[in-house]
Short mmCIF file of C-alpha atoms and ligand atoms in Angstrom, two decimals:
data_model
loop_
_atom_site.label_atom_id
_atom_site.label_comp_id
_atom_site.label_asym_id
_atom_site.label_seq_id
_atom_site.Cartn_x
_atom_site.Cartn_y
_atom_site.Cartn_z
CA UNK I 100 0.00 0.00 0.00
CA UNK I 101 1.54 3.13 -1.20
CA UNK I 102 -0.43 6.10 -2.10
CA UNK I 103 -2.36 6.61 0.90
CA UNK I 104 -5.67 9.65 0.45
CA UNK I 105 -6.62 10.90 4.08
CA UNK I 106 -10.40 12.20 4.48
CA UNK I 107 -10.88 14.30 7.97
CA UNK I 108 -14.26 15.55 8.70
CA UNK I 109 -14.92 14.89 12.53
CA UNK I 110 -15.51 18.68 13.19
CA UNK I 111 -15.28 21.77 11.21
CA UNK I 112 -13.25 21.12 8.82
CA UNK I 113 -13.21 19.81 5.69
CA UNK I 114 -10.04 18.07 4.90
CA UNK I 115 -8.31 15.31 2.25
CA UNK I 116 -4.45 14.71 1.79
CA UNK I 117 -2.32 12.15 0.16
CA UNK I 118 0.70 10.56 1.74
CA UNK I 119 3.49 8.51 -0.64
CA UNK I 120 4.07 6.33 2.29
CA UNK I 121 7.41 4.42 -0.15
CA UNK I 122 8.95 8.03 -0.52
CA UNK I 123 7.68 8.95 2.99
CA UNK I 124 6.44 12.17 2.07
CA UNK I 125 2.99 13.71 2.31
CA UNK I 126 2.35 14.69 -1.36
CA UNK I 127 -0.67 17.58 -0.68
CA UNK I 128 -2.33 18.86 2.41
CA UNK I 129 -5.92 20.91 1.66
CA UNK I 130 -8.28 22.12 4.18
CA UNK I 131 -11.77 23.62 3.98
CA UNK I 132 -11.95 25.95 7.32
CA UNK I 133 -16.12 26.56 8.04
CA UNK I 134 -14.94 29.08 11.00
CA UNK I 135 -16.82 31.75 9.09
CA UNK I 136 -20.09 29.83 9.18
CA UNK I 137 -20.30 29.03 12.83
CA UNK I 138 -18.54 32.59 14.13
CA UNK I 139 -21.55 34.72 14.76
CA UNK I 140 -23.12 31.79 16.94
CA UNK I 141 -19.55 31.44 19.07
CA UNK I 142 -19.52 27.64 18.57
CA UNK I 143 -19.69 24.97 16.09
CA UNK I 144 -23.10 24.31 14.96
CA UNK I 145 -23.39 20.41 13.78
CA UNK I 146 -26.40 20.61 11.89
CA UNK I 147 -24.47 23.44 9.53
CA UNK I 148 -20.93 21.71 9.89
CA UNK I 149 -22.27 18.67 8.16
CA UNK I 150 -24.20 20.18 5.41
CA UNK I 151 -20.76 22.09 4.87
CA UNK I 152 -18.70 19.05 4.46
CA UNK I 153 -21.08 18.04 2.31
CA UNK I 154 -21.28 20.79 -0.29
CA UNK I 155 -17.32 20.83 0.00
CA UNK I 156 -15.65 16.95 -0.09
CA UNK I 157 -16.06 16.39 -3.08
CA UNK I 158 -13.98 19.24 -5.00
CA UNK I 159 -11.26 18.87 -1.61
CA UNK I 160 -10.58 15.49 -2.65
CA UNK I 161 -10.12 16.73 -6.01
CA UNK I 162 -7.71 19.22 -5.27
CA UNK I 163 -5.97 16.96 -2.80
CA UNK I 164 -5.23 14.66 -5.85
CA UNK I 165 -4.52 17.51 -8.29
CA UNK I 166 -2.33 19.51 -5.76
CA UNK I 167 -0.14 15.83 -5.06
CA UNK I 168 -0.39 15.25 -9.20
CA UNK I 169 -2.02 12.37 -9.07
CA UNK I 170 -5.16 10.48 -10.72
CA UNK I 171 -7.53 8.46 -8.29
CA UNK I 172 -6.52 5.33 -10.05
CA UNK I 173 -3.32 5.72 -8.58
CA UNK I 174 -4.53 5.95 -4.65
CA UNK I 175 -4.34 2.47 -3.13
CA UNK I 176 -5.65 3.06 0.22
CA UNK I 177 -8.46 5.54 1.65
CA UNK I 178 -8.21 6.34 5.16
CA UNK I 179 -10.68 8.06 6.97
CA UNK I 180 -11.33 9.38 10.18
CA UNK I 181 -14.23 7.20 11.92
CA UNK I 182 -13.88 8.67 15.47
CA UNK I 183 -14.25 10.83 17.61
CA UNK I 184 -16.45 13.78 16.54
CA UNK I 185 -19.81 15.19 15.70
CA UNK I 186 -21.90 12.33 14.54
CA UNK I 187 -23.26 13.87 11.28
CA UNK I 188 -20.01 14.91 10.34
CA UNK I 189 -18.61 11.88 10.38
CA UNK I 190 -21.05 10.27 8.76
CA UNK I 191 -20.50 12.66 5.36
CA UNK I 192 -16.39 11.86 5.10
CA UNK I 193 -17.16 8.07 5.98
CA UNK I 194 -20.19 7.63 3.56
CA UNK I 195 -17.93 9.77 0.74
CA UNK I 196 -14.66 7.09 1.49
CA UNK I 197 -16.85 4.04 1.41
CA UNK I 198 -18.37 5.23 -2.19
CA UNK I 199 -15.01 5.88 -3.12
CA UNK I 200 -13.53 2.72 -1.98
CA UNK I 201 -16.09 0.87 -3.16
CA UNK I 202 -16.40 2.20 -6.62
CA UNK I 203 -12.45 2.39 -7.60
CA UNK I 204 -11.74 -0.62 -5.63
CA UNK I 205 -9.47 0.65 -2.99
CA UNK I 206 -8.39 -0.28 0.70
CA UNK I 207 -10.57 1.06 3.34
CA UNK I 208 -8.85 2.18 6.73
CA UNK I 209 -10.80 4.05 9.76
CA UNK I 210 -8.70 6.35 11.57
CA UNK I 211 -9.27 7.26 15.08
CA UNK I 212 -8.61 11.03 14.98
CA UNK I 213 -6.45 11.29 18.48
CA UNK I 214 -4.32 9.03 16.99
CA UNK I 215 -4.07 11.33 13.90
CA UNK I 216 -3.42 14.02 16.37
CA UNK I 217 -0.81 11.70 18.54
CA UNK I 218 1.49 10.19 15.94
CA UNK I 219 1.22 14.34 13.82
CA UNK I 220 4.76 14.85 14.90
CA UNK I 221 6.44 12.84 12.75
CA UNK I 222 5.27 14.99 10.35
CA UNK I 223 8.18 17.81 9.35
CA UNK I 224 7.28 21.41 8.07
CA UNK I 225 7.94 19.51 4.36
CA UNK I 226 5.74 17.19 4.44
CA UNK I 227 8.79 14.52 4.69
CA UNK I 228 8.82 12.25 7.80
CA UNK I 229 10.85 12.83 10.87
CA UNK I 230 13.38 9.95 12.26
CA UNK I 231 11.39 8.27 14.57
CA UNK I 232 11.66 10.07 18.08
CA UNK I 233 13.51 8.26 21.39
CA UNK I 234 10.83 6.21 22.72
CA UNK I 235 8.91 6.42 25.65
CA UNK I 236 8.24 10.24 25.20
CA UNK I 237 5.64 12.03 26.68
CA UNK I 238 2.65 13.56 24.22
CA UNK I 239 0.32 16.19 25.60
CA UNK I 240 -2.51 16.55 23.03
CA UNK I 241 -4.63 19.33 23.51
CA UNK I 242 -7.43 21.20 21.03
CA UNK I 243 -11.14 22.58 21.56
CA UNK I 244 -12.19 18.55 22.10
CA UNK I 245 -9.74 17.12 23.90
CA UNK I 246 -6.74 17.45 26.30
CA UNK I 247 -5.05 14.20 26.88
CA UNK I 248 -1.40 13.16 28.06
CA UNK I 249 0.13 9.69 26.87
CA UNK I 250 3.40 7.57 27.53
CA UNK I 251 4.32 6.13 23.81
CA UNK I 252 6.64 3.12 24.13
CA UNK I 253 6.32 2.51 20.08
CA UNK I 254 4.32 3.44 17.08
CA UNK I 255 1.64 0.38 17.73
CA UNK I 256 2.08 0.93 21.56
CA UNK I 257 1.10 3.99 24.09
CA UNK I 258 -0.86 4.45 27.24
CA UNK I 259 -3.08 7.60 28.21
CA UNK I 260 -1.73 8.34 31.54
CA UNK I 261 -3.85 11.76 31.89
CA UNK I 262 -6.61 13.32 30.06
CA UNK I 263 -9.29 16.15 31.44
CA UNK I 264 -12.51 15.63 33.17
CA UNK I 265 -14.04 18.45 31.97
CA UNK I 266 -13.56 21.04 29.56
CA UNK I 267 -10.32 20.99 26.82
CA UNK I 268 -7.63 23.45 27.24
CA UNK I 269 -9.05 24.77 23.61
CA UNK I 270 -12.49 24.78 24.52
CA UNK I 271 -10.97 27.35 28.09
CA UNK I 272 -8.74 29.46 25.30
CA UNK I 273 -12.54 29.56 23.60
CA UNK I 274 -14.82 30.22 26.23
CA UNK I 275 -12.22 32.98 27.94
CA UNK I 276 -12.37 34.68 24.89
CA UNK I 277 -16.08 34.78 24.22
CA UNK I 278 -16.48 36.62 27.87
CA UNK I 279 -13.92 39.05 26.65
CA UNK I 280 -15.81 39.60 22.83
CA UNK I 281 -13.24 37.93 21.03
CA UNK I 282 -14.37 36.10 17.95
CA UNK I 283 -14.24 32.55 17.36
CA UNK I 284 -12.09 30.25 17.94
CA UNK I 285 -10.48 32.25 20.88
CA UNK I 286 -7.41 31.13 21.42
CA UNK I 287 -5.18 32.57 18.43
CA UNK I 288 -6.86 35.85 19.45
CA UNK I 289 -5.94 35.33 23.28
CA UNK I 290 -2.70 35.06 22.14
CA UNK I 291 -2.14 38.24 20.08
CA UNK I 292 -3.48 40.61 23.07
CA UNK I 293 -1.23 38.58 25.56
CA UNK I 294 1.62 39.29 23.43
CA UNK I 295 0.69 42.54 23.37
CA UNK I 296 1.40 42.96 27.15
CA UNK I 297 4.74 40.84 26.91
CA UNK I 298 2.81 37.84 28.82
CA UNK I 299 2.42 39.37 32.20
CA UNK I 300 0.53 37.39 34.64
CA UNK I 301 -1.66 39.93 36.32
CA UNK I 302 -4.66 38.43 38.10
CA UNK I 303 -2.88 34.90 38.84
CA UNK I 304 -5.82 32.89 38.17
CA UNK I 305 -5.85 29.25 39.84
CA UNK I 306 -3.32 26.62 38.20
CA UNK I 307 -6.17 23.96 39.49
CA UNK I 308 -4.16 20.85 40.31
CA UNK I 309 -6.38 17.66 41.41
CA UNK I 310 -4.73 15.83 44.08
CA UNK I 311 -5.88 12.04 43.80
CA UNK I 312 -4.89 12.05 39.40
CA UNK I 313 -2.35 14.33 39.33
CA UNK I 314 -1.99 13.72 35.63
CA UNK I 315 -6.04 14.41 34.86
CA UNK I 316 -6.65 17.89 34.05
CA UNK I 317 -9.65 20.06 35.13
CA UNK I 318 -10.14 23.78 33.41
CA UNK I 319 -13.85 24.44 34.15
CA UNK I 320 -13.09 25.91 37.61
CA UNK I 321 -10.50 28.32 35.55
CA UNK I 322 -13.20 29.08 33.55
CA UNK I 323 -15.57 29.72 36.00
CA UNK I 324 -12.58 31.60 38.12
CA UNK I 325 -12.12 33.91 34.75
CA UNK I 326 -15.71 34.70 35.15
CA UNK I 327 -16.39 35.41 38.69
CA UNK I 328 -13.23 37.61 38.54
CA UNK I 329 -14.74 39.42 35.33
CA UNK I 330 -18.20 39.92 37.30
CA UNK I 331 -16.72 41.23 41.04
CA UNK I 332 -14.24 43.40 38.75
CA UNK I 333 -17.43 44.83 36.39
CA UNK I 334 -16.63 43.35 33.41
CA UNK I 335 -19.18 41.12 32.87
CA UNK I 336 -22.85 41.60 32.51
CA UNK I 337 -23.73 37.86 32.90
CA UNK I 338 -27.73 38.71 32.58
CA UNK I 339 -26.95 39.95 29.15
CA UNK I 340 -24.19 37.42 28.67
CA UNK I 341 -21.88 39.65 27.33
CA UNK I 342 -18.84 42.06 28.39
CA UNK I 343 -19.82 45.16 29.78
CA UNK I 344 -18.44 48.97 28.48
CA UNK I 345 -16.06 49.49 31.29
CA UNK I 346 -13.81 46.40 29.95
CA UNK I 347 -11.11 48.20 28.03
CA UNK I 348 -8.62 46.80 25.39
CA UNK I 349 -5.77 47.15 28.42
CA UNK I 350 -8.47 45.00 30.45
CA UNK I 351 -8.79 42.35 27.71
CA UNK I 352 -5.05 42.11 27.28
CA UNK I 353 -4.49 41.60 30.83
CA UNK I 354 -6.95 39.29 31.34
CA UNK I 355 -5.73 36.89 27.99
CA UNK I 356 -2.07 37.23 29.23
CA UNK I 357 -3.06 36.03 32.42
CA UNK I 358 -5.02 32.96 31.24
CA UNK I 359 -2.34 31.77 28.82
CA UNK I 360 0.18 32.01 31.59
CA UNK I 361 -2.28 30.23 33.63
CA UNK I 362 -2.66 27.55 31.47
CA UNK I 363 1.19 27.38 30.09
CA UNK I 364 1.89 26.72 33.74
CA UNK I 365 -0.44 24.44 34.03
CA UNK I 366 0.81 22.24 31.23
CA UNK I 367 4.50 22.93 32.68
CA UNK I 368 3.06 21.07 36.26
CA UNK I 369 1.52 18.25 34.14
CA UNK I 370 5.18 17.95 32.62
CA UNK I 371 6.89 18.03 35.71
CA UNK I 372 4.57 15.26 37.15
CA UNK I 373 4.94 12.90 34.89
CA UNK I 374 8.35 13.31 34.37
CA UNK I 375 8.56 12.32 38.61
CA UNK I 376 6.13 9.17 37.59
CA UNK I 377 8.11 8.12 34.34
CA UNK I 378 11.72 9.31 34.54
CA UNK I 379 12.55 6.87 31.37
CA UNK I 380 11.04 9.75 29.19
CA UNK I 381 12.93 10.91 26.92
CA UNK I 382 11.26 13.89 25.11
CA UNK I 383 7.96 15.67 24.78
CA UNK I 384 5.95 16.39 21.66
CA UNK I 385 2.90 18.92 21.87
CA UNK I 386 -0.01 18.28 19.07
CA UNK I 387 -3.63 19.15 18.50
CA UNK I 388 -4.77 22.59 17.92
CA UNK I 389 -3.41 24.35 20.82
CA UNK I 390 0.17 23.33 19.80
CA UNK I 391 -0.18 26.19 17.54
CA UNK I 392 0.22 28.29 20.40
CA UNK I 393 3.75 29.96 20.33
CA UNK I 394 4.53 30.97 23.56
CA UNK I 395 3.16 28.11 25.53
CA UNK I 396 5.33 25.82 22.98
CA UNK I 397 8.16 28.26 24.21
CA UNK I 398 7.71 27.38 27.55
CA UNK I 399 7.82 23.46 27.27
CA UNK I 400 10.97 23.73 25.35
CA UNK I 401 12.73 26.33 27.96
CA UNK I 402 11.72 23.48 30.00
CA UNK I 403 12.61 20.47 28.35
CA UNK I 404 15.75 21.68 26.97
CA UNK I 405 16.87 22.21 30.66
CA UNK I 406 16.96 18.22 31.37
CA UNK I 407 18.55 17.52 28.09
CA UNK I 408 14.73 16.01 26.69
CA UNK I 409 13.90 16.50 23.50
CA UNK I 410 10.30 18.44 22.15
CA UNK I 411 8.42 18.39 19.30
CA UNK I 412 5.62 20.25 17.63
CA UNK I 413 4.44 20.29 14.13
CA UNK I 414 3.98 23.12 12.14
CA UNK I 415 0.15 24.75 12.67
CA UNK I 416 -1.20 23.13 9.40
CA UNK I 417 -0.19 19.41 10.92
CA UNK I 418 -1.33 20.65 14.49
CA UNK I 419 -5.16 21.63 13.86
CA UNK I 420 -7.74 18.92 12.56
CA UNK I 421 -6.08 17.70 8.70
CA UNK I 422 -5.73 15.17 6.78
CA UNK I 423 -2.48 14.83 6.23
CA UNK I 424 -2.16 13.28 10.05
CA UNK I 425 -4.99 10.74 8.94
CA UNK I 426 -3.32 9.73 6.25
CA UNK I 427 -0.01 9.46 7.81
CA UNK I 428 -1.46 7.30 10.74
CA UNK I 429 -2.81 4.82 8.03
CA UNK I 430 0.76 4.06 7.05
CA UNK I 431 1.15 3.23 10.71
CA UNK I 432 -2.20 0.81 11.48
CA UNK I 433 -1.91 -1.10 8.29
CA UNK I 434 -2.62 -4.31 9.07
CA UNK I 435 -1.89 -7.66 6.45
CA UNK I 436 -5.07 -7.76 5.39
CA UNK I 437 -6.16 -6.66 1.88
CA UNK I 438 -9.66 -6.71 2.69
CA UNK I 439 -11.46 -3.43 3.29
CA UNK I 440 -13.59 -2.95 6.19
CA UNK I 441 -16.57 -2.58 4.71
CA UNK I 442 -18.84 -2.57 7.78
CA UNK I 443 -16.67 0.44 9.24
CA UNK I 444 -18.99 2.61 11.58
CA UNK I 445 -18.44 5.84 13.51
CA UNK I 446 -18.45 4.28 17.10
O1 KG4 V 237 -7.29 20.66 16.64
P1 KG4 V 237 -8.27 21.75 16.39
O2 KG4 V 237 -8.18 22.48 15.08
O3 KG4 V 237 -9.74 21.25 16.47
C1 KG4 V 237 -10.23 20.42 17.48
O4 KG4 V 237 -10.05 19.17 17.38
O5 KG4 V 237 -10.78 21.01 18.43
O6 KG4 V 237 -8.13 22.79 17.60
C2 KG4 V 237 -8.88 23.95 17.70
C3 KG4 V 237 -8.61 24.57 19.07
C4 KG4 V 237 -9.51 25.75 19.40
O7 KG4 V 237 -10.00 25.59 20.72
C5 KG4 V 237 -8.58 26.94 19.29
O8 KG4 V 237 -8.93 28.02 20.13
C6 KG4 V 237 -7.25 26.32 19.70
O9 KG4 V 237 -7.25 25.05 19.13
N1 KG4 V 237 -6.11 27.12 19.19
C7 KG4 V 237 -5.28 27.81 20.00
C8 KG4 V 237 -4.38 28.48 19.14
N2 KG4 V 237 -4.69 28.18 17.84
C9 KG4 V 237 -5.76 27.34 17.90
N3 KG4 V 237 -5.22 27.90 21.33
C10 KG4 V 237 -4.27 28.68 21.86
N4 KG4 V 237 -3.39 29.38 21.11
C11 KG4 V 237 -3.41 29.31 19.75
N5 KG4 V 237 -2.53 30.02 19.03
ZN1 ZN V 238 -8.66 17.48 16.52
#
């Protein structure tokens, strides 16, 4: 199996890529954002996300094969991403694969996304694969759906040894920034203003820590924290739902430094703990939407490079939901079998 075409639809994007898994090399890359579309309603709206992916997978696949130069006869495989996500949007990449598989006799692969997100660091900013990394290292995978930490001994092997029992670290970046009137999704625009103040921590909002799973995660009492501070402070009108007129610009900039800090501190702990539990680790990589984040990817290398570990973090096109990470991760589940899985579901 060589020519490997990734579908990715779990969410809000529309995405298809092709990986030359002989060469190593991921051939094209091409994403259909739909931020516009759910914006004004500060959220993703599944009912419009899959009508979206289905007006658009058809002409992404297409450019995903003309972008990599290459006809559909000459795709082997089709992977496609099966879980986790919004039901409906699955449903539209998974339906479109199976026709395809089924009508140009390919392969058929489901792809759990995570594991798209987990094994996206092999990935460099060429498309090429990276040597593989020193194993066990330490992944912390965090976007607007998820936040989980794993121990990978090998490519077919790895343990979750933390993950969050409430909200993602994206979904705080998002929610933060809808108090403040920042559009959607909030955490690029957290980032600006806190660069904007040189990433001062101001209001030293609580790095929650939970004492029985050190390694879990927990943001919905920062969240809440944010917003109780907000209120007593009289930026928040939380009858109307919205930010008041004495919150100023210098109010929202302080206030977004101070999360990220938070929250890059936060992920810093998590670090630190495992690295007590598991002292065999040998390096960290940082995935999933979030990893786009410069200065918290900053911080973990300050940190890492300290003990001699190694990090990694793709470049933000491998980092947010794609297809090119789908693909890739195909390469790596391939089992013996020729036989497609034709009775592939989304659970
Ligand atoms: O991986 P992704 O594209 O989709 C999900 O699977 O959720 O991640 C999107 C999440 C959003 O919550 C967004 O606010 C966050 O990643 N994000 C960032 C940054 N860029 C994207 N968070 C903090 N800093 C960033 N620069
Ligand atoms: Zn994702």
């Amino acid at each position: 199996m060589r020519l490997i075409l990734g579908i990715e639809t779990s969410c809000d994007e529309t995405a298809a890529a092709v990986y030359d898994s002989k060469n190593q090399k991921i051939l094209s890359n091409v994403l259909h954002s739909q931020i516009k579309l759910h914006e004004k309603y500060g959220g993703v709206v599944p009912e419009i996300a899959s009508r979206s992916h289905l007006a658009r997978i058809k002409s992404i696949v297409e450019q995903a094969l003309e972008e990599a130069a290459l006809s559909f006869d000459a795709i082997d495989t089709i992977a496609v991403t099966t879980k986790p996500g919004l039901a409906g949007s699955l449903l539209v990449g998974l339906s479109y694969a199976k026709g395809l598989a089924w009508a140009g006799n390919k392969k058929l692969v489901g792809i759990d996304h995570l594991e798209g997100h987990l094994f996206s660091s092999m990935l460099q900013a060429d498309g090429t694969k990276r040597d593989e990394h020193s194993f066990p290292y330490l992944a912390l995978s965090m976007s607007g759906g998820h936040t989980s930490l794993y121990l990978v001994y090998s490519n077919q092997k790895y343990e979750i040894i933390g993950q969050t029992i409430d909200d993602a670290g994206g979904e705080a970046f998002d929610k933060v920034a809808r108090m403040l009137g920042l559009p959607y999704p909030g955490g690029p625009h957290i980032e600006k203003k806190a660069e904007k103040i040189n990433f001062q921590d101001f209001f030293k909002y609580p790095r929650v820590r939970l004492k029985n799973a050190k390694l879990n995660f927990s943001f919905s009492g920062l969240k809440t924290a944010v917003l109780y501070d907000l209120m007593k402070r009289g930026w928040y009108d939380l009858k109307k739902n919205r930010p008041t007129s004495n919150l100023t610009e210098e109010n929202v900039q302080q206030v977004a430094s101070s999360l990220l800090v938070c929250i890059a501190d936060i992920v810093i702990n998590h670090i630190k703990d495992a690295l007590v539990l598991y002292p065999e680790i040998k390096g960290v990589t940082f995935i999933g939407g979030v990893a786009c984040n410069k200065y918290i990817k900053g911080r973990i290398e300050q940190y890492t490079k300290a003990r001699k570990l190694f990090t990694i973090s793709p470049i933000p096109s491998f980092c947010v939901d794609n297809a090119a990470m789908i693909a890739y991760a195909a390469s790596l589940s391939q089992t013996q079998s020729k036989e497609s899985d034709w009775y592939l579901d989304i659970f």
